[in-house]
mmCIF file of C-alpha atoms in Angstrom:
data_model
loop_
_atom_site.group_PDB
_atom_site.id
_atom_site.type_symbol
_atom_site.label_atom_id
_atom_site.label_comp_id
_atom_site.label_asym_id
_atom_site.label_seq_id
_atom_site.Cartn_x
_atom_site.Cartn_y
_atom_site.Cartn_z
ATOM 1 C CA MET S 1222 14.584 4.433 -2.457
ATOM 2 C CA ALA S 1223 10.825 4.369 -1.667
ATOM 3 C CA ILE S 1224 10.059 2.588 -4.944
ATOM 4 C CA LEU S 1225 12.754 0.033 -4.247
ATOM 5 C CA ALA S 1226 11.460 -0.517 -0.730
ATOM 6 C CA ALA S 1227 7.829 -0.984 -2.049
ATOM 7 C CA ALA S 1228 8.944 -3.368 -4.773
ATOM 8 C CA ARG S 1229 11.001 -5.385 -2.314
ATOM 9 C CA ALA S 1230 7.931 -5.563 -0.008
ATOM 10 C CA VAL S 1231 5.654 -6.733 -2.885
ATOM 11 C CA VAL S 1232 8.238 -9.511 -3.824
ATOM 12 C CA LEU S 1233 8.374 -10.599 -0.216
ATOM 13 C CA ALA S 1234 4.647 -10.581 0.007
ATOM 14 C CA ALA S 1235 4.372 -12.812 -3.223
ATOM 15 C CA CYS S 1236 6.926 -15.298 -1.788
ATOM 16 C CA ALA S 1237 5.084 -15.403 1.462
ATOM 17 C CA LEU S 1238 1.878 -16.062 -0.513
ATOM 18 C CA ALA S 1239 3.448 -18.894 -2.440
ATOM 19 C CA LEU S 1240 4.792 -20.535 0.710
ATOM 20 C CA TRP S 1241 1.433 -20.082 2.400
ATOM 21 C CA GLU S 1242 -0.395 -21.853 -0.489
ATOM 22 C CA ARG S 1243 2.054 -24.753 -0.395
ATOM 23 C CA LEU S 1244 1.634 -25.143 3.437
ATOM 24 C CA THR S 1245 -2.166 -24.672 3.346
ATOM 25 C CA GLU S 1246 -2.357 -27.286 0.354
ATOM 26 C CA GLY S 1247 -0.594 -29.872 2.512
ATOM 27 C CA GLN S 1248 -2.886 -29.066 5.412
ATOM 28 C CA ILE S 1249 -6.034 -29.302 3.254
ATOM 29 C CA TYR S 1250 -4.921 -32.830 2.149
ATOM 30 C CA HIS S 1251 -4.266 -33.669 5.631
ATOM 31 C CA ASP S 1252 -7.654 -32.519 6.623
ATOM 32 C CA GLU S 1253 -9.321 -34.336 3.765
ATOM 33 C CA CYS S 1254 -7.580 -37.563 4.673
ATOM 34 C CA ARG S 1255 -8.680 -37.196 8.322
ATOM 35 C CA ARG S 1256 -12.172 -36.767 7.005
ATOM 36 C CA PHE S 1257 -11.936 -39.979 4.914
ATOM 37 C CA TYR S 1258 -10.499 -41.855 7.821
ATOM 38 C CA TRP S 1259 -13.162 -40.903 10.299
ATOM 39 C CA ALA S 1260 -16.097 -40.967 7.920
ATOM 40 C CA PRO S 1261 -16.373 -44.520 6.491
ATOM 41 C CA ARG S 1262 -20.159 -44.505 7.240
ATOM 42 C CA LEU S 1263 -20.588 -41.343 5.137
ATOM 43 C CA MET S 1264 -18.767 -42.944 2.236
ATOM 44 C CA ASN S 1265 -20.616 -46.206 2.596
ATOM 45 C CA LYS S 1266 -24.021 -44.411 2.778
ATOM 46 C CA TYR S 1267 -23.310 -42.491 -0.295
ATOM 47 C CA LEU S 1268 -21.997 -45.365 -2.378
ATOM 48 C CA HIS S 1269 -25.044 -47.568 -1.571
ATOM 49 C CA GLU S 1270 -27.590 -44.817 -2.104
ATOM 50 C CA ASN S 1271 -26.296 -44.101 -5.570
ATOM 51 C CA GLY S 1272 -26.169 -47.693 -6.598
ATOM 52 C CA ILE S 1273 -22.412 -48.038 -6.692
ATOM 53 C CA LEU S 1274 -22.152 -50.953 -4.265
ATOM 54 C CA ASN S 1275 -25.481 -52.563 -4.713
ATOM 55 C CA THR S 1276 -24.246 -55.818 -6.078
ATOM 56 C CA ARG S 1277 -21.131 -57.800 -5.617
ATOM 57 C CA GLU S 1278 -20.470 -58.191 -9.324
ATOM 58 C CA ASP S 1279 -20.202 -54.474 -10.200
ATOM 59 C CA ALA S 1280 -19.176 -53.076 -6.980
ATOM 60 C CA ILE S 1281 -15.473 -52.954 -7.622
ATOM 61 C CA PRO S 1282 -15.533 -51.503 -11.161
ATOM 62 C CA ARG S 1283 -18.049 -48.904 -10.461
ATOM 63 C CA THR S 1284 -16.348 -47.770 -7.250
ATOM 64 C CA ARG S 1285 -13.018 -47.599 -8.958
ATOM 65 C CA TYR S 1286 -14.524 -45.532 -11.821
ATOM 66 C CA TYR S 1287 -16.081 -43.183 -9.266
ATOM 67 C CA LEU S 1288 -12.758 -42.780 -7.301
ATOM 68 C CA GLU S 1289 -10.823 -42.125 -10.558
ATOM 69 C CA GLN S 1290 -13.126 -39.269 -11.316
ATOM 70 C CA ASN S 1291 -12.900 -37.738 -7.906
ATOM 71 C CA LEU S 1292 -9.606 -38.562 -6.225
ATOM 72 C CA PRO S 1293 -6.327 -36.956 -7.358
ATOM 73 C CA THR S 1294 -4.273 -39.659 -5.707
ATOM 74 C CA PRO S 1295 -3.493 -43.322 -6.238
ATOM 75 C CA TYR S 1296 -5.808 -45.610 -4.301
ATOM 76 C CA ARG S 1297 -6.568 -49.240 -3.647
ATOM 77 C CA LEU S 1298 -10.038 -50.821 -3.148
ATOM 78 C CA VAL S 1299 -9.843 -53.948 -0.978
ATOM 79 C CA HIS S 1300 -12.682 -56.352 -0.584
ATOM 80 C CA ALA S 1301 -12.776 -58.747 2.358
ATOM 81 C CA ASP S 1302 -12.053 -61.926 0.342
ATOM 82 C CA GLU S 1303 -9.514 -60.178 -1.872
ATOM 83 C CA ALA S 1304 -7.407 -58.532 0.811
ATOM 84 C CA ASP S 1305 -4.533 -60.936 0.343
ATOM 85 C CA GLU S 1306 -4.169 -59.884 -3.373
ATOM 86 C CA TYR S 1307 -3.390 -56.353 -2.341
ATOM 87 C CA ASN S 1308 -0.315 -56.615 -0.251
ATOM 88 C CA HIS S 1309 1.773 -53.902 -1.817
ATOM 89 C CA ARG S 1310 0.530 -50.962 0.186
ATOM 90 C CA GLN S 1311 3.415 -48.710 -0.739
ATOM 91 C CA HIS S 1312 1.959 -48.216 -4.182
ATOM 92 C CA TYR S 1313 -1.322 -46.774 -2.863
ATOM 93 C CA ARG S 1314 -1.942 -43.642 -0.684
ATOM 94 C CA LEU S 1315 -5.549 -44.228 -0.147
ATOM 95 C CA SER S 1316 -6.951 -47.619 0.987
ATOM 96 C CA ILE S 1317 -10.688 -48.335 1.069
ATOM 97 C CA TYR S 1318 -11.734 -51.566 2.811
ATOM 98 C CA LEU S 1319 -15.113 -53.335 2.154
ATOM 99 C CA ASP S 1320 -16.759 -56.233 4.022
ATOM 100 C CA GLU S 1321 -18.776 -59.110 2.535
ATOM 101 C CA ASP S 1322 -21.758 -56.966 2.171
ATOM 102 C CA ASN S 1323 -19.896 -54.250 0.245
ATOM 103 C CA HIS S 1324 -19.990 -51.855 3.230
ATOM 104 C CA VAL S 1325 -17.044 -49.468 3.852
ATOM 105 C CA THR S 1326 -15.407 -50.453 7.090
ATOM 106 C CA LYS S 1327 -12.161 -48.582 7.079
ATOM 107 C CA LEU S 1328 -10.373 -45.810 5.156
ATOM 108 C CA LYS S 1329 -6.617 -45.119 5.436
ATOM 109 C CA CYS S 1330 -4.715 -42.176 3.914
ATOM 110 C CA ALA S 1331 -0.862 -41.663 3.768
ATOM 111 C CA SER S 1332 0.983 -38.483 4.822
ATOM 112 C CA SER S 1333 -0.354 -35.211 3.410
ATOM 113 C CA SER S 1334 3.011 -34.045 2.183
ATOM 114 C CA TRP S 1335 3.257 -36.966 -0.338
ATOM 115 C CA VAL S 1336 -0.342 -36.388 -1.527
ATOM 116 C CA ALA S 1337 0.320 -32.644 -1.974
ATOM 117 C CA ARG S 1338 3.395 -33.395 -4.156
ATOM 118 C CA ARG S 1339 1.719 -36.002 -6.228
ATOM 119 C CA ALA S 1340 -1.613 -34.299 -6.699
ATOM 120 C CA GLY S 1341 -0.460 -30.796 -7.465
ATOM 121 C CA ALA S 1342 -2.969 -28.073 -8.240
ATOM 122 C CA HIS S 1343 -5.764 -30.545 -8.831
ATOM 123 C CA GLY S 1344 -5.743 -31.538 -5.200
ATOM 124 C CA VAL S 1345 -8.167 -28.868 -4.168
ATOM 125 C CA GLN S 1346 -10.950 -30.973 -5.872
ATOM 126 C CA ARG S 1347 -13.138 -32.381 -3.113
ATOM 127 C CA MET S 1348 -15.068 -35.611 -3.353
ATOM 128 C CA SER S 1349 -18.686 -35.024 -4.429
ATOM 129 C CA MET S 1350 -19.948 -37.448 -1.791
ATOM 130 C CA LEU S 1351 -18.662 -34.986 0.961
ATOM 131 C CA SER S 1352 -20.120 -31.941 -0.900
ATOM 132 C CA GLY S 1353 -23.516 -33.360 -1.555
ATOM 133 C CA GLY S 1354 -23.032 -34.073 -5.306
ATOM 134 C CA GLY S 1355 -24.804 -36.945 -7.090
ATOM 135 C CA GLY S 1356 -23.631 -39.813 -9.278
ATOM 136 C CA GLY S 1357 -20.156 -40.976 -9.924
ATOM 137 C CA GLY S 1358 -19.086 -38.216 -12.288
ATOM 138 C CA GLN S 1359 -16.685 -35.239 -11.955
ATOM 139 C CA GLY S 1360 -16.772 -33.639 -8.435
ATOM 140 C CA LYS S 1361 -17.428 -29.943 -7.806
ATOM 141 C CA THR S 1362 -14.339 -27.850 -7.652
ATOM 142 C CA ARG S 1363 -14.272 -25.481 -4.592
ATOM 143 C CA MET S 1364 -11.627 -23.343 -3.076
ATOM 144 C CA PRO S 1365 -11.029 -24.251 0.607
ATOM 145 C CA ARG S 1366 -11.798 -21.562 3.094
ATOM 146 C CA LEU S 1367 -8.351 -21.528 4.499
ATOM 147 C CA ARG S 1368 -6.751 -20.872 1.159
ATOM 148 C CA ARG S 1369 -9.306 -18.240 0.239
ATOM 149 C CA LEU S 1370 -8.681 -16.478 3.549
ATOM 150 C CA GLY S 1371 -4.928 -16.652 2.905
ATOM 151 C CA ARG S 1372 -5.272 -15.166 -0.532
ATOM 152 C CA VAL S 1373 -7.496 -12.411 0.716
ATOM 153 C CA ALA S 1374 -5.053 -11.564 3.596
ATOM 154 C CA ALA S 1375 -2.072 -11.657 1.231
ATOM 155 C CA GLY S 1376 -3.835 -9.452 -1.343
ATOM 156 C CA GLY S 1377 -4.722 -6.977 1.400
ATOM 157 C CA ALA S 1378 -1.089 -7.022 2.598
ATOM 158 C CA VAL S 1379 0.210 -6.324 -0.879
ATOM 159 C CA VAL S 1380 -2.274 -3.427 -1.394
ATOM 160 C CA GLY S 1381 -1.401 -1.965 1.989
ATOM 161 C CA VAL S 1382 2.307 -2.157 1.288
ATOM 162 C CA ALA S 1383 1.897 -0.641 -2.159
ATOM 163 C CA TYR S 1384 -0.235 2.208 -0.661
ATOM 164 C CA LEU S 1385 2.287 2.849 2.092
ATOM 165 C CA GLY S 1386 5.139 2.987 -0.382
ATOM 166 C CA TRP S 1387 3.186 5.448 -2.409
ATOM 167 C CA ARG S 1388 2.514 7.652 0.499
ATOM 168 C CA VAL S 1389 6.147 7.618 1.469
ATOM 169 C CA TYR S 1390 7.247 8.404 -2.086
ATOM 170 C CA HIS S 1391 4.662 11.203 -2.312
ATOM 171 C CA ASN S 1392 5.728 12.659 1.030
ATOM 172 C CA ARG S 1393 9.295 12.734 -0.136
ATOM 173 C CA ASN S 1394 8.636 13.842 -3.669
ATOM 174 C CA PRO S 1395 5.614 16.229 -3.761
ATOM 175 C CA GLY S 1396 4.318 17.437 -7.079
ATOM 176 C CA GLU S 1397 4.792 20.702 -8.839
ATOM 177 C CA GLN S 1398 3.260 23.745 -7.285
ATOM 178 C CA LEU S 1399 1.437 26.578 -8.804
ATOM 179 C CA PRO S 1400 3.592 29.829 -9.121
ATOM 180 C CA TYR S 1401 2.855 33.238 -7.614
ATOM 181 C CA ASP S 1402 -0.277 34.773 -9.184
ATOM 182 C CA PRO S 1403 -0.535 38.571 -9.167
ATOM 183 C CA SER S 1404 -4.335 38.366 -9.546
ATOM 184 C CA LYS S 1405 -4.763 36.532 -6.249
ATOM 185 C CA LYS S 1406 -5.164 38.079 -2.880
ATOM 186 C CA THR S 1407 -2.234 38.008 -0.363
ATOM 187 C CA LEU S 1408 -2.795 36.262 2.805
ATOM 188 C CA VAL S 1409 -0.166 36.687 5.556
ATOM 189 C CA LEU S 1410 0.123 34.270 8.504
ATOM 190 C CA LEU S 1411 2.008 35.615 11.535
ATOM 191 C CA GLY S 1412 3.588 32.702 13.580
ATOM 192 C CA THR S 1413 4.153 29.021 13.268
ATOM 193 C CA GLY S 1414 2.389 27.853 16.358
ATOM 194 C CA TRP S 1415 -0.751 25.751 16.737
ATOM 195 C CA GLY S 1416 -3.084 28.340 15.285
ATOM 196 C CA SER S 1417 -1.147 29.469 12.253
ATOM 197 C CA THR S 1418 -0.063 25.959 11.425
ATOM 198 C CA THR S 1419 -3.664 24.705 11.662
ATOM 199 C CA VAL S 1420 -4.810 27.358 9.311
ATOM 200 C CA LEU S 1421 -2.018 26.797 6.817
ATOM 201 C CA LYS S 1422 -2.640 22.951 6.858
ATOM 202 C CA ASN S 1423 -6.340 23.405 6.048
ATOM 203 C CA LEU S 1424 -5.975 26.296 3.646
ATOM 204 C CA ASP S 1425 -6.476 25.962 -0.041
ATOM 205 C CA THR S 1426 -3.541 27.906 -1.304
ATOM 206 C CA ALA S 1427 -4.791 27.816 -4.932
ATOM 207 C CA ASN S 1428 -7.012 30.709 -3.974
ATOM 208 C CA PHE S 1429 -4.380 32.890 -2.351
ATOM 209 C CA ASN S 1430 -0.804 33.969 -2.415
ATOM 210 C CA VAL S 1431 0.147 32.803 1.053
ATOM 211 C CA VAL S 1432 3.059 34.341 3.075
ATOM 212 C CA VAL S 1433 4.233 33.010 6.427
ATOM 213 C CA VAL S 1434 6.185 35.287 8.765
ATOM 214 C CA SER S 1435 7.775 33.967 12.001
ATOM 215 C CA PRO S 1436 11.180 34.118 13.787
ATOM 216 C CA ARG S 1437 10.831 30.357 14.231
ATOM 217 C CA ASN S 1438 11.027 28.318 11.022
ATOM 218 C CA TYR S 1439 9.512 25.201 12.646
ATOM 219 C CA PHE S 1440 6.398 23.982 14.399
ATOM 220 C CA LEU S 1441 6.919 22.950 18.012
ATOM 221 C CA PHE S 1442 4.830 20.235 19.585
ATOM 222 C CA THR S 1443 4.617 21.872 23.107
ATOM 223 C CA PRO S 1444 2.921 19.077 25.051
ATOM 224 C CA LEU S 1445 6.213 17.134 24.887
ATOM 225 C CA LEU S 1446 8.493 20.111 25.704
ATOM 226 C CA PRO S 1447 8.911 19.135 29.464
ATOM 227 C CA SER S 1448 10.310 15.859 28.290
ATOM 228 C CA CYS S 1449 13.080 17.649 26.477
ATOM 229 C CA THR S 1450 14.328 19.285 29.522
ATOM 230 C CA VAL S 1451 15.696 16.045 31.093
ATOM 231 C CA GLY S 1452 16.554 14.256 27.768
ATOM 232 C CA THR S 1453 13.615 11.925 27.642
ATOM 233 C CA ILE S 1454 12.932 13.047 24.135
ATOM 234 C CA GLU S 1455 15.384 14.690 21.776
ATOM 235 C CA ASN S 1456 14.668 18.272 20.724
ATOM 236 C CA ARG S 1457 14.352 17.608 17.038
ATOM 237 C CA SER S 1458 11.791 14.893 17.706
ATOM 238 C CA ILE S 1459 9.080 17.534 18.390
ATOM 239 C CA MET S 1460 10.236 20.135 15.899
ATOM 240 C CA GLU S 1461 8.669 19.937 12.378
ATOM 241 C CA PRO S 1462 10.087 22.241 9.719
ATOM 242 C CA VAL S 1463 7.343 24.543 8.488
ATOM 243 C CA ARG S 1464 8.744 24.395 4.967
ATOM 244 C CA GLN S 1465 7.836 20.663 4.902
ATOM 245 C CA LEU S 1466 4.273 21.581 5.197
ATOM 246 C CA MET S 1467 4.522 24.416 2.747
ATOM 247 C CA ARG S 1468 6.056 22.182 0.053
ATOM 248 C CA HIS S 1469 2.804 20.068 -0.017
ATOM 249 C CA LYS S 1470 0.456 22.915 -0.766
ATOM 250 C CA SER S 1471 -0.948 23.436 -4.156
ATOM 251 C CA ARG S 1472 0.498 26.903 -4.696
ATOM 252 C CA GLU S 1473 3.993 28.079 -3.552
ATOM 253 C CA VAL S 1474 4.020 29.510 0.011
ATOM 254 C CA THR S 1475 6.560 32.166 0.863
ATOM 255 C CA PHE S 1476 8.234 32.092 4.225
ATOM 256 C CA TYR S 1477 10.085 34.964 5.901
ATOM 257 C CA GLU S 1478 12.235 34.296 8.990
ATOM 258 C CA ALA S 1479 11.394 37.617 10.612
ATOM 259 C CA GLU S 1480 9.588 39.297 13.447
ATOM 260 C CA CYS S 1481 6.538 41.602 12.931
ATOM 261 C CA THR S 1482 7.140 44.783 14.885
ATOM 262 C CA GLY S 1483 4.318 46.979 13.403
ATOM 263 C CA ILE S 1484 0.918 46.647 11.679
ATOM 264 C CA ASP S 1485 -0.559 49.540 9.682
ATOM 265 C CA VAL S 1486 -4.240 48.583 9.349
ATOM 266 C CA GLU S 1487 -5.180 51.555 7.055
ATOM 267 C CA LYS S 1488 -2.390 50.847 4.579
ATOM 268 C CA LYS S 1489 -2.565 47.028 5.205
ATOM 269 C CA GLN S 1490 1.194 46.922 5.548
ATOM 270 C CA LEU S 1491 3.542 45.053 8.006
ATOM 271 C CA THR S 1492 6.813 46.267 9.374
ATOM 272 C CA LEU S 1493 9.191 43.209 9.647
ATOM 273 C CA GLU S 1494 12.650 42.709 11.133
ATOM 274 C CA ARG S 1495 14.847 39.876 9.976
ATOM 275 C CA ARG S 1496 15.693 37.386 12.706
ATOM 276 C CA THR S 1497 17.847 34.187 12.856
ATOM 277 C CA ASN S 1498 17.956 31.186 15.003
ATOM 278 C CA ALA S 1499 21.072 32.500 16.621
ATOM 279 C CA ASP S 1500 19.113 35.696 17.800
ATOM 280 C CA ILE S 1501 16.551 33.391 19.278
ATOM 281 C CA LEU S 1502 19.038 31.287 21.154
ATOM 282 C CA GLU S 1503 20.811 34.273 22.573
ATOM 283 C CA SER S 1504 17.656 35.838 24.095
ATOM 284 C CA ILE S 1505 14.200 34.904 22.982
ATOM 285 C CA ARG S 1506 12.558 37.716 25.035
ATOM 286 C CA SER S 1507 14.989 40.594 24.323
ATOM 287 C CA PRO S 1508 16.268 40.280 20.807
ATOM 288 C CA PRO S 1509 19.429 42.263 19.773
ATOM 289 C CA ALA S 1510 19.132 45.598 17.895
ATOM 290 C CA THR S 1511 18.201 45.298 14.304
ATOM 291 C CA ALA S 1512 20.280 46.981 11.558
ATOM 292 C CA PRO S 1513 18.414 49.340 9.277
ATOM 293 C CA GLU S 1514 18.866 47.184 6.272
ATOM 294 C CA ASP S 1515 17.168 44.282 8.100
ATOM 295 C CA VAL S 1516 13.802 46.206 8.327
ATOM 296 C CA PHE S 1517 11.406 45.853 5.400
ATOM 297 C CA LYS S 1518 7.658 46.365 4.641
ATOM 298 C CA LEU S 1519 5.185 43.691 3.565
ATOM 299 C CA ASN S 1520 1.712 44.489 2.047
ATOM 300 C CA TYR S 1521 -1.244 42.191 2.625
ATOM 301 C CA ASP S 1522 -4.903 41.712 1.846
ATOM 302 C CA TYR S 1523 -5.797 39.321 4.702
ATOM 303 C CA LEU S 1524 -3.909 38.956 7.835
ATOM 304 C CA VAL S 1525 -3.993 36.074 10.396
ATOM 305 C CA VAL S 1526 -2.334 36.719 13.719
ATOM 306 C CA GLY S 1527 -1.216 33.611 15.622
ATOM 307 C CA VAL S 1528 1.863 34.694 17.454
ATOM 308 C CA GLY S 1529 0.784 33.340 20.879
ATOM 309 C CA GLY S 1530 1.485 35.096 24.132
ATOM 310 C CA GLU S 1531 4.101 35.891 26.711
ATOM 311 C CA VAL S 1532 4.494 34.151 30.051
ATOM 312 C CA ASN S 1533 2.966 36.236 32.871
ATOM 313 C CA SER S 1534 5.434 36.988 35.661
ATOM 314 C CA PHE S 1535 2.988 38.956 37.662
ATOM 315 C CA ASN S 1536 5.530 41.681 38.068
ATOM 316 C CA ILE S 1537 7.427 39.688 40.690
ATOM 317 C CA PRO S 1538 10.908 41.102 41.095
ATOM 318 C CA GLY S 1539 13.723 38.818 39.931
ATOM 319 C CA VAL S 1540 11.587 36.454 37.872
ATOM 320 C CA GLU S 1541 12.845 37.785 34.404
ATOM 321 C CA GLU S 1542 16.398 37.800 35.612
ATOM 322 C CA HIS S 1543 16.763 34.522 37.506
ATOM 323 C CA ALA S 1544 13.869 32.132 36.729
ATOM 324 C CA CYS S 1545 13.586 29.824 33.713
ATOM 325 C CA PHE S 1546 10.388 29.787 31.718
ATOM 326 C CA LEU S 1547 9.115 26.802 29.693
ATOM 327 C CA LYS S 1548 7.458 27.846 26.586
ATOM 328 C CA GLU S 1549 9.977 27.557 23.692
ATOM 329 C CA MET S 1550 12.697 25.160 22.718
ATOM 330 C CA PRO S 1551 15.448 27.547 23.850
ATOM 331 C CA ASP S 1552 13.823 27.554 27.243
ATOM 332 C CA ALA S 1553 14.102 23.655 27.445
ATOM 333 C CA ARG S 1554 17.768 23.926 26.488
ATOM 334 C CA LYS S 1555 18.313 26.479 29.137
ATOM 335 C CA ILE S 1556 16.653 24.384 31.778
ATOM 336 C CA ARG S 1557 18.536 21.355 30.822
ATOM 337 C CA ARG S 1558 21.790 23.123 30.784
ATOM 338 C CA ARG S 1559 21.371 24.825 34.207
ATOM 339 C CA LEU S 1560 20.019 21.550 35.754
ATOM 340 C CA MET S 1561 23.042 19.609 34.779
ATOM 341 C CA ASP S 1562 25.441 22.485 35.871
ATOM 342 C CA ALA S 1563 23.805 22.605 39.321
ATOM 343 C CA ILE S 1564 24.124 18.805 39.746
ATOM 344 C CA GLU S 1565 27.744 18.811 38.595
ATOM 345 C CA ARG S 1566 28.601 21.627 40.901
ATOM 346 C CA ALA S 1567 27.010 19.898 43.826
ATOM 347 C CA SER S 1568 29.193 16.859 43.186
ATOM 348 C CA PHE S 1569 32.376 18.741 44.120
ATOM 349 C CA GLY S 1570 33.962 17.674 47.417
ATOM 350 C CA ASP S 1571 34.710 21.258 48.642
ATOM 351 C CA VAL S 1572 31.022 22.363 48.469
ATOM 352 C CA THR S 1573 29.369 22.696 51.874
ATOM 353 C CA ASP S 1574 26.229 20.770 52.777
ATOM 354 C CA GLU S 1575 24.151 23.980 52.832
ATOM 355 C CA GLU S 1576 25.239 24.881 49.388
ATOM 356 C CA ARG S 1577 24.874 21.430 48.053
ATOM 357 C CA ASP S 1578 21.271 21.250 49.449
ATOM 358 C CA ARG S 1579 20.520 24.555 47.804
ATOM 359 C CA LEU S 1580 21.831 23.434 44.421
ATOM 360 C CA LEU S 1581 19.822 20.230 44.574
ATOM 361 C CA HIS S 1582 16.564 21.885 45.500
ATOM 362 C CA MET S 1583 14.421 22.257 42.405
ATOM 363 C CA VAL S 1584 11.374 24.542 42.648
ATOM 364 C CA VAL S 1585 8.567 24.501 40.068
ATOM 365 C CA VAL S 1586 6.163 27.431 40.170
ATOM 366 C CA GLY S 1587 2.705 26.785 38.730
ATOM 367 C CA GLY S 1588 0.399 23.839 39.171
ATOM 368 C CA GLY S 1589 -0.922 23.783 35.658
ATOM 369 C CA PRO S 1590 -0.359 21.117 32.995
ATOM 370 C CA THR S 1591 3.136 22.333 32.104
ATOM 371 C CA GLY S 1592 4.263 22.550 35.700
ATOM 372 C CA ILE S 1593 2.890 19.176 36.662
ATOM 373 C CA GLU S 1594 4.372 17.516 33.710
ATOM 374 C CA TYR S 1595 7.762 19.101 34.277
ATOM 375 C CA ALA S 1596 7.731 18.119 37.917
ATOM 376 C CA GLY S 1597 6.904 14.500 36.919
ATOM 377 C CA GLU S 1598 9.693 14.353 34.365
ATOM 378 C CA LEU S 1599 12.187 15.882 36.770
ATOM 379 C CA HIS S 1600 11.208 13.267 39.376
ATOM 380 C CA ASP S 1601 11.585 10.427 37.094
ATOM 381 C CA PHE S 1602 14.989 11.771 35.964
ATOM 382 C CA LEU S 1603 16.376 12.244 39.387
ATOM 383 C CA THR S 1604 15.131 8.870 40.685
ATOM 384 C CA ASP S 1605 15.912 6.679 37.628
ATOM 385 C CA ASP S 1606 19.102 8.338 36.178
ATOM 386 C CA LEU S 1607 20.540 10.375 38.887
ATOM 387 C CA SER S 1608 20.460 7.538 41.381
ATOM 388 C CA GLN S 1609 22.877 5.604 38.997
ATOM 389 C CA TRP S 1610 25.084 8.456 37.920
ATOM 390 C CA TYR S 1611 25.354 10.299 41.310
ATOM 391 C CA PRO S 1612 24.393 7.681 44.030
ATOM 392 C CA ASN S 1613 25.794 9.981 46.815
ATOM 393 C CA LEU S 1614 23.614 12.888 45.726
ATOM 394 C CA SER S 1615 20.229 11.187 44.867
ATOM 395 C CA GLN S 1616 19.105 11.211 48.503
ATOM 396 C CA ARG S 1617 19.640 14.883 48.899
ATOM 397 C CA VAL S 1618 17.493 15.996 45.919
ATOM 398 C CA ARG S 1619 14.241 17.894 46.582
ATOM 399 C CA ILE S 1620 11.412 19.012 44.361
ATOM 400 C CA THR S 1621 8.997 21.706 45.601
ATOM 401 C CA LEU S 1622 5.822 22.642 43.579
ATOM 402 C CA VAL S 1623 4.364 26.111 44.282
ATOM 403 C CA GLU S 1624 0.731 26.839 43.386
ATOM 404 C CA ALA S 1625 -1.305 29.818 44.576
ATOM 405 C CA LEU S 1626 -4.659 28.182 44.167
ATOM 406 C CA PRO S 1627 -6.073 25.504 46.640
ATOM 407 C CA SER S 1628 -5.276 22.622 44.274
ATOM 408 C CA VAL S 1629 -3.337 21.824 41.124
ATOM 409 C CA LEU S 1630 -4.857 21.318 37.644
ATOM 410 C CA GLN S 1631 -7.875 23.480 38.340
ATOM 411 C CA ALA S 1632 -9.358 23.117 34.811
ATOM 412 C CA PHE S 1633 -9.318 19.143 34.997
ATOM 413 C CA ASP S 1634 -11.527 16.628 36.478
ATOM 414 C CA LYS S 1635 -11.741 16.244 40.316
ATOM 415 C CA LYS S 1636 -10.536 12.650 40.129
ATOM 416 C CA LEU S 1637 -7.458 13.580 38.221
ATOM 417 C CA ILE S 1638 -6.752 16.379 40.678
ATOM 418 C CA ASP S 1639 -6.970 14.024 43.616
ATOM 419 C CA TYR S 1640 -4.722 11.445 41.902
ATOM 420 C CA THR S 1641 -2.119 13.976 41.093
ATOM 421 C CA GLN S 1642 -1.994 15.409 44.644
ATOM 422 C CA SER S 1643 -1.864 11.962 46.190
ATOM 423 C CA THR S 1644 1.070 10.843 44.067
#
């Protein structure tokens, strides 16, 4: 499919180039005719300086010979006392008028479209009198700037489309990978977060046998996680399968969807427990018991630990049981589910005002980047969407931000802090 798309793009670019040449060709003739029409003095000066119109006897033949060598279009040369003899103007597309002293007084050119059709490819030949050439011979052939620019742009577009098609094809169809090599050292990466993924991306796997261990088989772009809690961004939009990255490495990379529960530094051995996405969805912080057959050992030569950390609850009673954290994708799903359940419950008619106010009161604890971002997303959701879906509840919604420090976003610039607190 990628090859067909690239071929189709190349064909369209070629058609566009051909159309552009036809259009610019007509424009070039139009521009040339305008120069002829407005530059009779330039033609008159050139013809006299080169001896073409010095005498009355040879003026007409010499000028006609010169024009036949330099003009790709039918013309007529009209002298003052012979003007009545040339009354069939429809046969000529360029008219040059001379006075009694053989001076060019007027030039007229027909429409550029007719000239372009009749002249063809030779129409790009310019008159040597306008380009500084001498004599009445063949004029110098030059490619107009507009056409040259169009060809360069079209060529660049074709190359860009071809390169883009190649990148898409290579991304979907990576090449063959080197197999497992027992002579190479084994490097184990724990986790698929920012640290481990960055190491894997920049690691030359041709020098190691790489093994990735994580209960999460995808990389999560956490800065956009607050947007998933209210549906601004779909969950899969910020989840990149780790096997997609592994497939583009030079040597095969092994992945185990498991959790590391023990590290024996002396033996260089890991204790792993198999995990599934269902286990993570049920309880990300208290996984279910593991069967004995799901526990296995893994030896390593080099170990990279990038498993991240846990949210600090500061040993506050009830936080683990009742609060919602925002660190993983299951957390975002949980917040979205509980948020909509609270709003739907508050919409019932038999709910008291006190209970409705409690259900519509959202409390965000923490004034860091995640807390501020989530509070902003929640505010936009409640003011933009909730006001249309639940017009009778939108005025009762409250959002409270709790922060122990004197101001929010302590690690950021003072101007950003002041702007955040003012808005």
